[in-house]
Amino acid sequence: MSRGCKKHFKRLNAPKKWLLNKLGGIWAPKPSSGPHKKENSIPLVLVLRNKLKYSTNQRESLSILKNNEIKVDGKIRADKNFPAGVMDVISIKTTKENFRLLYDNVGHFFLHRISSKEGNFKLCKVIKVSLGIKGIPYIVTHDGRTVRFPNLLIKPNDSIVFDLLNNKIADFVQFTIGSLCLVVKGSNIGRIGIFINVVGGKGLNSIVCLKDFNGTSFSTQTRNLFVIGKGTKSFISLPRFRGLRGISKMID
């Protein structure tokens, strides 16, 4: 019997968000423990090999990572199974490229090319607001960050604009009617819409109605939403398909 933690699992059991070919082999890399849950992240080795096409096999991907070429949110990551999640900024040293990890219009992981200026910040969803030792207020975000002394107006389900260079909150956007939201879970994953009203329910299980850029209405649970802007203005640049179903995702 094998001992220790398994670093791989069957390819057929891999999340559908990875968009792996079932005939590409038997095994798939297993994400390491990190800031994102395993079902909501993708290993860096798959980002290099399957998404960016900068390597053809795992050995070439390891060579790129060991040369400290890849940064995630401004920090060098050499672990081939490091979990990258939604809104993470992936930077490549040699090519001087920056990408933001998002979902496409059908819920698969998608790398959106961004400028170096936009790569200096990321959006983080607020999961928890609480008081720590000696009454110090702090918030916990979706990527495992703990930020002390936040703005007192920040509530759960809001989003903060986190400055990656100075490690501080630059701005925040509240989760209210009129907010621009990205769906990160459920059957509508990848769609983007404006929060119109609450249909029913309470708390995180409440059902809210949204309207996309084409005027089509859809609904989902509050827990599935990620605020990315106000009205039609987004804090981050969006892909050309803008979360609309039925539009090709190959253009960026």
mmCIF file of C-alpha atoms in Angstrom:
data_model
loop_
_atom_site.group_PDB
_atom_site.id
_atom_site.type_symbol
_atom_site.label_atom_id
_atom_site.label_comp_id
_atom_site.label_asym_id
_atom_site.label_seq_id
_atom_site.Cartn_x
_atom_site.Cartn_y
_atom_site.Cartn_z
ATOM 1 C CA MET A 1 0.000 0.000 0.000
ATOM 2 C CA SER A 2 1.308 3.442 -0.964
ATOM 3 C CA ARG A 3 2.080 5.967 1.750
ATOM 4 C CA GLY A 4 1.806 9.729 1.851
ATOM 5 C CA CYS A 5 -0.328 12.238 0.015
ATOM 6 C CA LYS A 6 -1.304 11.414 -3.564
ATOM 7 C CA LYS A 7 -0.274 14.049 -6.088
ATOM 8 C CA HIS A 8 -2.480 12.845 -8.928
ATOM 9 C CA PHE A 9 -5.884 11.326 -9.614
ATOM 10 C CA LYS A 10 -7.808 9.833 -12.537
ATOM 11 C CA ARG A 11 -8.361 12.195 -15.446
ATOM 12 C CA LEU A 12 -12.050 11.299 -15.629
ATOM 13 C CA ASN A 13 -12.439 12.584 -12.045
ATOM 14 C CA ALA A 14 -10.855 15.948 -12.851
ATOM 15 C CA PRO A 15 -13.107 19.037 -12.690
ATOM 16 C CA LYS A 16 -14.909 19.835 -15.927
ATOM 17 C CA LYS A 17 -13.588 23.404 -15.616
ATOM 18 C CA TRP A 18 -10.138 22.161 -16.675
ATOM 19 C CA LEU A 19 -11.454 21.010 -20.076
ATOM 20 C CA LEU A 20 -9.110 18.014 -20.253
ATOM 21 C CA ASN A 21 -9.257 15.567 -23.138
ATOM 22 C CA LYS A 22 -10.305 12.184 -21.779
ATOM 23 C CA LEU A 23 -8.103 10.439 -24.363
ATOM 24 C CA GLY A 24 -5.006 12.397 -23.317
ATOM 25 C CA GLY A 25 -3.979 9.844 -20.706
ATOM 26 C CA ILE A 26 -5.121 8.114 -17.544
ATOM 27 C CA TRP A 27 -3.884 10.519 -14.874
ATOM 28 C CA ALA A 28 -4.202 14.214 -14.127
ATOM 29 C CA PRO A 29 -2.232 16.413 -11.685
ATOM 30 C CA LYS A 30 -3.860 17.079 -8.334
ATOM 31 C CA PRO A 31 -3.769 20.682 -7.015
ATOM 32 C CA SER A 32 -1.672 21.240 -3.919
ATOM 33 C CA SER A 33 -3.041 22.782 -0.752
ATOM 34 C CA GLY A 34 -3.233 26.518 -1.229
ATOM 35 C CA PRO A 35 -5.420 29.629 -1.295
ATOM 36 C CA HIS A 36 -8.179 28.076 -3.404
ATOM 37 C CA LYS A 37 -10.259 24.934 -3.066
ATOM 38 C CA LYS A 38 -9.266 22.085 -5.329
ATOM 39 C CA GLU A 39 -12.549 22.083 -7.236
ATOM 40 C CA ASN A 40 -12.225 25.843 -7.881
ATOM 41 C CA SER A 41 -8.584 25.922 -9.020
ATOM 42 C CA ILE A 42 -6.278 24.641 -11.730
ATOM 43 C CA PRO A 43 -2.617 23.519 -11.332
ATOM 44 C CA LEU A 44 0.074 25.708 -12.907
ATOM 45 C CA VAL A 45 1.367 22.795 -14.961
ATOM 46 C CA LEU A 46 -1.963 22.691 -16.820
ATOM 47 C CA VAL A 47 -1.912 26.456 -17.284
ATOM 48 C CA LEU A 48 1.455 26.240 -19.051
ATOM 49 C CA ARG A 49 0.784 23.087 -21.017
ATOM 50 C CA ASN A 50 -2.932 23.177 -21.890
ATOM 51 C CA LYS A 51 -3.918 26.844 -21.724
ATOM 52 C CA LEU A 52 -0.858 28.838 -22.813
ATOM 53 C CA LYS A 53 0.752 26.057 -24.916
ATOM 54 C CA TYR A 54 4.204 27.132 -23.679
ATOM 55 C CA SER A 55 5.207 23.513 -23.053
ATOM 56 C CA THR A 56 4.351 20.158 -24.542
ATOM 57 C CA ASN A 57 4.917 17.957 -21.491
ATOM 58 C CA GLN A 58 5.400 18.079 -17.748
ATOM 59 C CA ARG A 59 9.188 18.107 -17.930
ATOM 60 C CA GLU A 60 9.208 21.338 -19.935
ATOM 61 C CA SER A 61 6.673 22.889 -17.554
ATOM 62 C CA LEU A 62 8.887 22.004 -14.571
ATOM 63 C CA SER A 63 11.875 23.642 -16.270
ATOM 64 C CA ILE A 64 9.920 26.878 -16.714
ATOM 65 C CA LEU A 65 8.735 26.869 -13.108
ATOM 66 C CA LYS A 66 12.149 26.042 -11.617
ATOM 67 C CA ASN A 67 13.656 29.024 -13.453
ATOM 68 C CA ASN A 68 11.322 31.319 -11.478
ATOM 69 C CA GLU A 69 9.558 32.462 -14.628
ATOM 70 C CA ILE A 70 5.998 32.337 -13.265
ATOM 71 C CA LYS A 71 4.450 34.680 -10.728
ATOM 72 C CA VAL A 72 0.971 34.369 -9.243
ATOM 73 C CA ASP A 73 -0.318 37.585 -7.663
ATOM 74 C CA GLY A 74 3.201 38.995 -7.701
ATOM 75 C CA LYS A 75 4.868 36.051 -5.936
ATOM 76 C CA ILE A 76 7.145 33.480 -7.596
ATOM 77 C CA ARG A 77 5.601 30.017 -7.627
ATOM 78 C CA ALA A 78 7.739 26.965 -8.453
ATOM 79 C CA ASP A 79 5.255 24.247 -7.408
ATOM 80 C CA LYS A 80 3.871 22.586 -10.535
ATOM 81 C CA ASN A 81 0.613 21.801 -8.727
ATOM 82 C CA PHE A 82 0.125 25.228 -7.151
ATOM 83 C CA PRO A 83 -3.628 26.014 -7.357
ATOM 84 C CA ALA A 84 -4.503 29.108 -9.376
ATOM 85 C CA GLY A 85 -8.070 30.336 -8.956
ATOM 86 C CA VAL A 86 -10.464 32.881 -10.393
ATOM 87 C CA MET A 87 -9.189 36.496 -10.457
ATOM 88 C CA ASP A 88 -5.550 35.402 -9.925
ATOM 89 C CA VAL A 89 -2.961 37.361 -11.920
ATOM 90 C CA ILE A 90 -0.417 35.124 -13.659
ATOM 91 C CA SER A 91 2.739 36.902 -14.866
ATOM 92 C CA ILE A 92 5.524 35.521 -17.071
ATOM 93 C CA LYS A 93 8.959 37.056 -16.567
ATOM 94 C CA THR A 94 10.627 36.417 -19.942
ATOM 95 C CA THR A 95 7.727 37.324 -22.226
ATOM 96 C CA LYS A 96 6.494 40.107 -19.894
ATOM 97 C CA GLU A 97 2.917 38.899 -20.294
ATOM 98 C CA ASN A 98 0.122 39.159 -17.746
ATOM 99 C CA PHE A 99 -3.050 37.100 -17.611
ATOM 100 C CA ARG A 100 -6.095 37.109 -15.359
ATOM 101 C CA LEU A 101 -7.706 33.743 -14.691
ATOM 102 C CA LEU A 102 -11.454 33.935 -15.354
ATOM 103 C CA TYR A 103 -14.294 31.695 -16.475
ATOM 104 C CA ASP A 104 -15.442 31.657 -20.079
ATOM 105 C CA ASN A 105 -19.110 31.830 -21.030
ATOM 106 C CA VAL A 106 -19.665 28.114 -20.378
ATOM 107 C CA GLY A 107 -17.728 27.780 -17.112
ATOM 108 C CA HIS A 108 -14.261 26.623 -18.188
ATOM 109 C CA PHE A 109 -11.082 28.292 -16.968
ATOM 110 C CA PHE A 110 -9.968 31.021 -19.339
ATOM 111 C CA LEU A 111 -6.812 33.178 -19.420
ATOM 112 C CA HIS A 112 -7.591 36.796 -20.265
ATOM 113 C CA ARG A 113 -4.603 38.867 -21.393
ATOM 114 C CA ILE A 114 -4.214 42.117 -19.441
ATOM 115 C CA SER A 115 -1.803 45.056 -19.329
ATOM 116 C CA SER A 116 1.026 45.357 -16.825
ATOM 117 C CA LYS A 117 -0.835 48.206 -15.117
ATOM 118 C CA GLU A 118 -3.927 46.083 -14.601
ATOM 119 C CA GLY A 119 -1.741 43.233 -13.379
ATOM 120 C CA ASN A 120 -0.878 45.257 -10.279
ATOM 121 C CA PHE A 121 -4.273 44.648 -8.669
ATOM 122 C CA LYS A 122 -6.920 41.975 -8.334
ATOM 123 C CA LEU A 123 -10.487 41.680 -7.100
ATOM 124 C CA CYS A 124 -11.173 39.659 -3.955
ATOM 125 C CA LYS A 125 -14.575 38.609 -2.708
ATOM 126 C CA VAL A 126 -15.148 39.207 1.014
ATOM 127 C CA ILE A 127 -16.144 35.967 2.731
ATOM 128 C CA LYS A 128 -16.023 37.000 6.385
ATOM 129 C CA VAL A 129 -15.957 40.202 8.450
ATOM 130 C CA SER A 130 -15.010 39.816 12.107
ATOM 131 C CA LEU A 131 -13.095 41.159 15.098
ATOM 132 C CA GLY A 132 -9.782 39.685 16.196
ATOM 133 C CA ILE A 133 -7.571 40.039 19.245
ATOM 134 C CA LYS A 134 -7.962 43.364 21.068
ATOM 135 C CA GLY A 135 -10.966 44.198 18.940
ATOM 136 C CA ILE A 136 -8.990 44.611 15.701
ATOM 137 C CA PRO A 137 -11.377 44.324 12.696
ATOM 138 C CA TYR A 138 -10.362 42.136 9.777
ATOM 139 C CA ILE A 139 -11.798 40.552 6.661
ATOM 140 C CA VAL A 140 -11.166 37.198 4.959
ATOM 141 C CA THR A 141 -11.321 36.958 1.171
ATOM 142 C CA HIS A 142 -12.024 34.121 -1.246
ATOM 143 C CA ASP A 143 -8.298 33.536 -1.872
ATOM 144 C CA GLY A 144 -7.398 33.091 1.806
ATOM 145 C CA ARG A 145 -6.170 36.628 2.491
ATOM 146 C CA THR A 146 -6.676 38.237 5.891
ATOM 147 C CA VAL A 147 -6.674 42.027 5.773
ATOM 148 C CA ARG A 148 -6.711 44.024 9.011
ATOM 149 C CA PHE A 149 -8.286 47.434 9.578
ATOM 150 C CA PRO A 150 -10.565 47.464 6.502
ATOM 151 C CA ASN A 151 -13.144 50.106 5.717
ATOM 152 C CA LEU A 152 -16.064 49.714 8.125
ATOM 153 C CA LEU A 153 -18.518 49.874 5.205
ATOM 154 C CA ILE A 154 -17.199 46.603 3.751
ATOM 155 C CA LYS A 155 -19.636 43.709 4.275
ATOM 156 C CA PRO A 156 -19.692 40.018 3.274
ATOM 157 C CA ASN A 157 -20.269 39.425 -0.462
ATOM 158 C CA ASP A 158 -18.640 42.782 -1.287
ATOM 159 C CA SER A 159 -15.488 42.880 -3.393
ATOM 160 C CA ILE A 160 -12.259 44.732 -2.667
ATOM 161 C CA VAL A 161 -9.663 46.035 -5.118
ATOM 162 C CA PHE A 162 -6.440 44.672 -3.631
ATOM 163 C CA ASP A 163 -3.162 46.384 -4.524
ATOM 164 C CA LEU A 164 -0.613 43.605 -5.099
ATOM 165 C CA LEU A 165 2.380 45.953 -4.954
ATOM 166 C CA ASN A 166 1.591 47.583 -1.602
ATOM 167 C CA ASN A 167 -0.517 44.732 -0.131
ATOM 168 C CA LYS A 168 -3.405 46.970 0.840
ATOM 169 C CA ILE A 169 -7.008 47.707 -0.115
ATOM 170 C CA ALA A 170 -7.175 50.341 -2.843
ATOM 171 C CA ASP A 171 -10.976 50.455 -3.238
ATOM 172 C CA PHE A 172 -14.086 48.342 -2.745
ATOM 173 C CA VAL A 173 -17.449 47.789 -4.420
ATOM 174 C CA GLN A 174 -20.585 46.866 -2.497
ATOM 175 C CA PHE A 175 -23.001 44.074 -3.334
ATOM 176 C CA THR A 176 -26.202 46.030 -3.983
ATOM 177 C CA ILE A 177 -28.847 46.394 -6.662
ATOM 178 C CA GLY A 178 -27.139 47.706 -9.790
ATOM 179 C CA SER A 179 -23.828 45.920 -9.180
ATOM 180 C CA LEU A 180 -22.130 44.091 -12.050
ATOM 181 C CA CYS A 181 -21.594 40.453 -11.043
ATOM 182 C CA LEU A 182 -19.793 37.402 -12.375
ATOM 183 C CA VAL A 183 -21.348 33.994 -11.699
ATOM 184 C CA VAL A 184 -18.681 31.639 -10.337
ATOM 185 C CA LYS A 185 -20.853 28.629 -9.444
ATOM 186 C CA GLY A 186 -23.998 26.869 -10.568
ATOM 187 C CA SER A 187 -25.511 26.255 -13.995
ATOM 188 C CA ASN A 188 -24.960 29.883 -15.068
ATOM 189 C CA ILE A 189 -21.232 29.862 -14.271
ATOM 190 C CA GLY A 190 -19.265 32.275 -16.430
ATOM 191 C CA ARG A 191 -22.192 34.602 -17.169
ATOM 192 C CA ILE A 192 -21.998 38.312 -16.323
ATOM 193 C CA GLY A 193 -24.999 40.423 -15.444
ATOM 194 C CA ILE A 194 -26.334 43.402 -13.531
ATOM 195 C CA PHE A 195 -28.020 42.665 -10.200
ATOM 196 C CA ILE A 196 -31.682 43.673 -10.647
ATOM 197 C CA ASN A 197 -33.638 42.403 -7.637
ATOM 198 C CA VAL A 198 -34.079 39.620 -5.102
ATOM 199 C CA VAL A 199 -36.618 36.990 -6.145
ATOM 200 C CA GLY A 200 -36.896 35.076 -2.875
ATOM 201 C CA GLY A 201 -35.131 33.422 0.026
ATOM 202 C CA LYS A 202 -32.862 34.832 2.702
ATOM 203 C CA GLY A 203 -29.129 35.149 3.258
ATOM 204 C CA LEU A 204 -26.703 33.324 0.986
ATOM 205 C CA ASN A 205 -29.497 31.044 -0.276
ATOM 206 C CA SER A 206 -31.567 33.942 -1.615
ATOM 207 C CA ILE A 207 -32.354 33.879 -5.334
ATOM 208 C CA VAL A 208 -31.413 37.018 -7.244
ATOM 209 C CA CYS A 209 -32.266 38.086 -10.775
ATOM 210 C CA LEU A 210 -29.623 39.450 -13.148
ATOM 211 C CA LYS A 211 -29.650 40.860 -16.677
ATOM 212 C CA ASP A 212 -26.750 40.375 -19.091
ATOM 213 C CA PHE A 213 -25.468 42.825 -21.733
ATOM 214 C CA ASN A 214 -28.024 41.530 -24.268
ATOM 215 C CA GLY A 215 -30.933 42.174 -21.900
ATOM 216 C CA THR A 216 -31.540 38.482 -21.165
ATOM 217 C CA SER A 217 -32.583 37.784 -17.570
ATOM 218 C CA PHE A 218 -31.373 34.833 -15.506
ATOM 219 C CA SER A 219 -31.297 33.966 -11.820
ATOM 220 C CA THR A 220 -28.914 32.302 -9.381
ATOM 221 C CA GLN A 221 -28.111 32.125 -5.672
ATOM 222 C CA THR A 222 -26.367 34.973 -3.872
ATOM 223 C CA ARG A 223 -23.488 32.658 -2.866
ATOM 224 C CA ASN A 224 -22.672 32.138 -6.557
ATOM 225 C CA LEU A 225 -21.995 35.805 -7.362
ATOM 226 C CA PHE A 226 -18.739 37.749 -7.502
ATOM 227 C CA VAL A 227 -19.076 41.543 -7.718
ATOM 228 C CA ILE A 228 -16.780 43.010 -10.390
ATOM 229 C CA GLY A 229 -18.183 46.521 -10.929
ATOM 230 C CA LYS A 230 -20.989 49.053 -10.751
ATOM 231 C CA GLY A 231 -23.648 49.212 -13.443
ATOM 232 C CA THR A 232 -22.062 48.532 -16.821
ATOM 233 C CA LYS A 233 -18.624 49.676 -15.638
ATOM 234 C CA SER A 234 -16.266 46.867 -14.628
ATOM 235 C CA PHE A 235 -13.203 47.282 -12.406
ATOM 236 C CA ILE A 236 -11.367 44.763 -14.597
ATOM 237 C CA SER A 237 -11.169 44.403 -18.355
ATOM 238 C CA LEU A 238 -13.558 41.784 -19.719
ATOM 239 C CA PRO A 239 -13.152 39.342 -22.629
ATOM 240 C CA ARG A 240 -14.951 40.186 -25.845
ATOM 241 C CA PHE A 241 -17.720 37.658 -25.252
ATOM 242 C CA ARG A 242 -18.503 39.409 -21.904
ATOM 243 C CA GLY A 243 -20.103 36.318 -20.411
ATOM 244 C CA LEU A 244 -22.743 35.992 -23.138
ATOM 245 C CA ARG A 245 -23.849 32.479 -24.009
ATOM 246 C CA GLY A 246 -23.709 31.397 -27.644
ATOM 247 C CA ILE A 247 -20.624 33.511 -28.528
ATOM 248 C CA SER A 248 -17.283 31.946 -29.411
ATOM 249 C CA LYS A 249 -14.719 32.124 -26.596
ATOM 250 C CA MET A 250 -11.696 31.799 -28.865
ATOM 251 C CA ILE A 251 -11.458 35.550 -29.333
ATOM 252 C CA ASP A 252 -9.881 37.672 -26.601
#
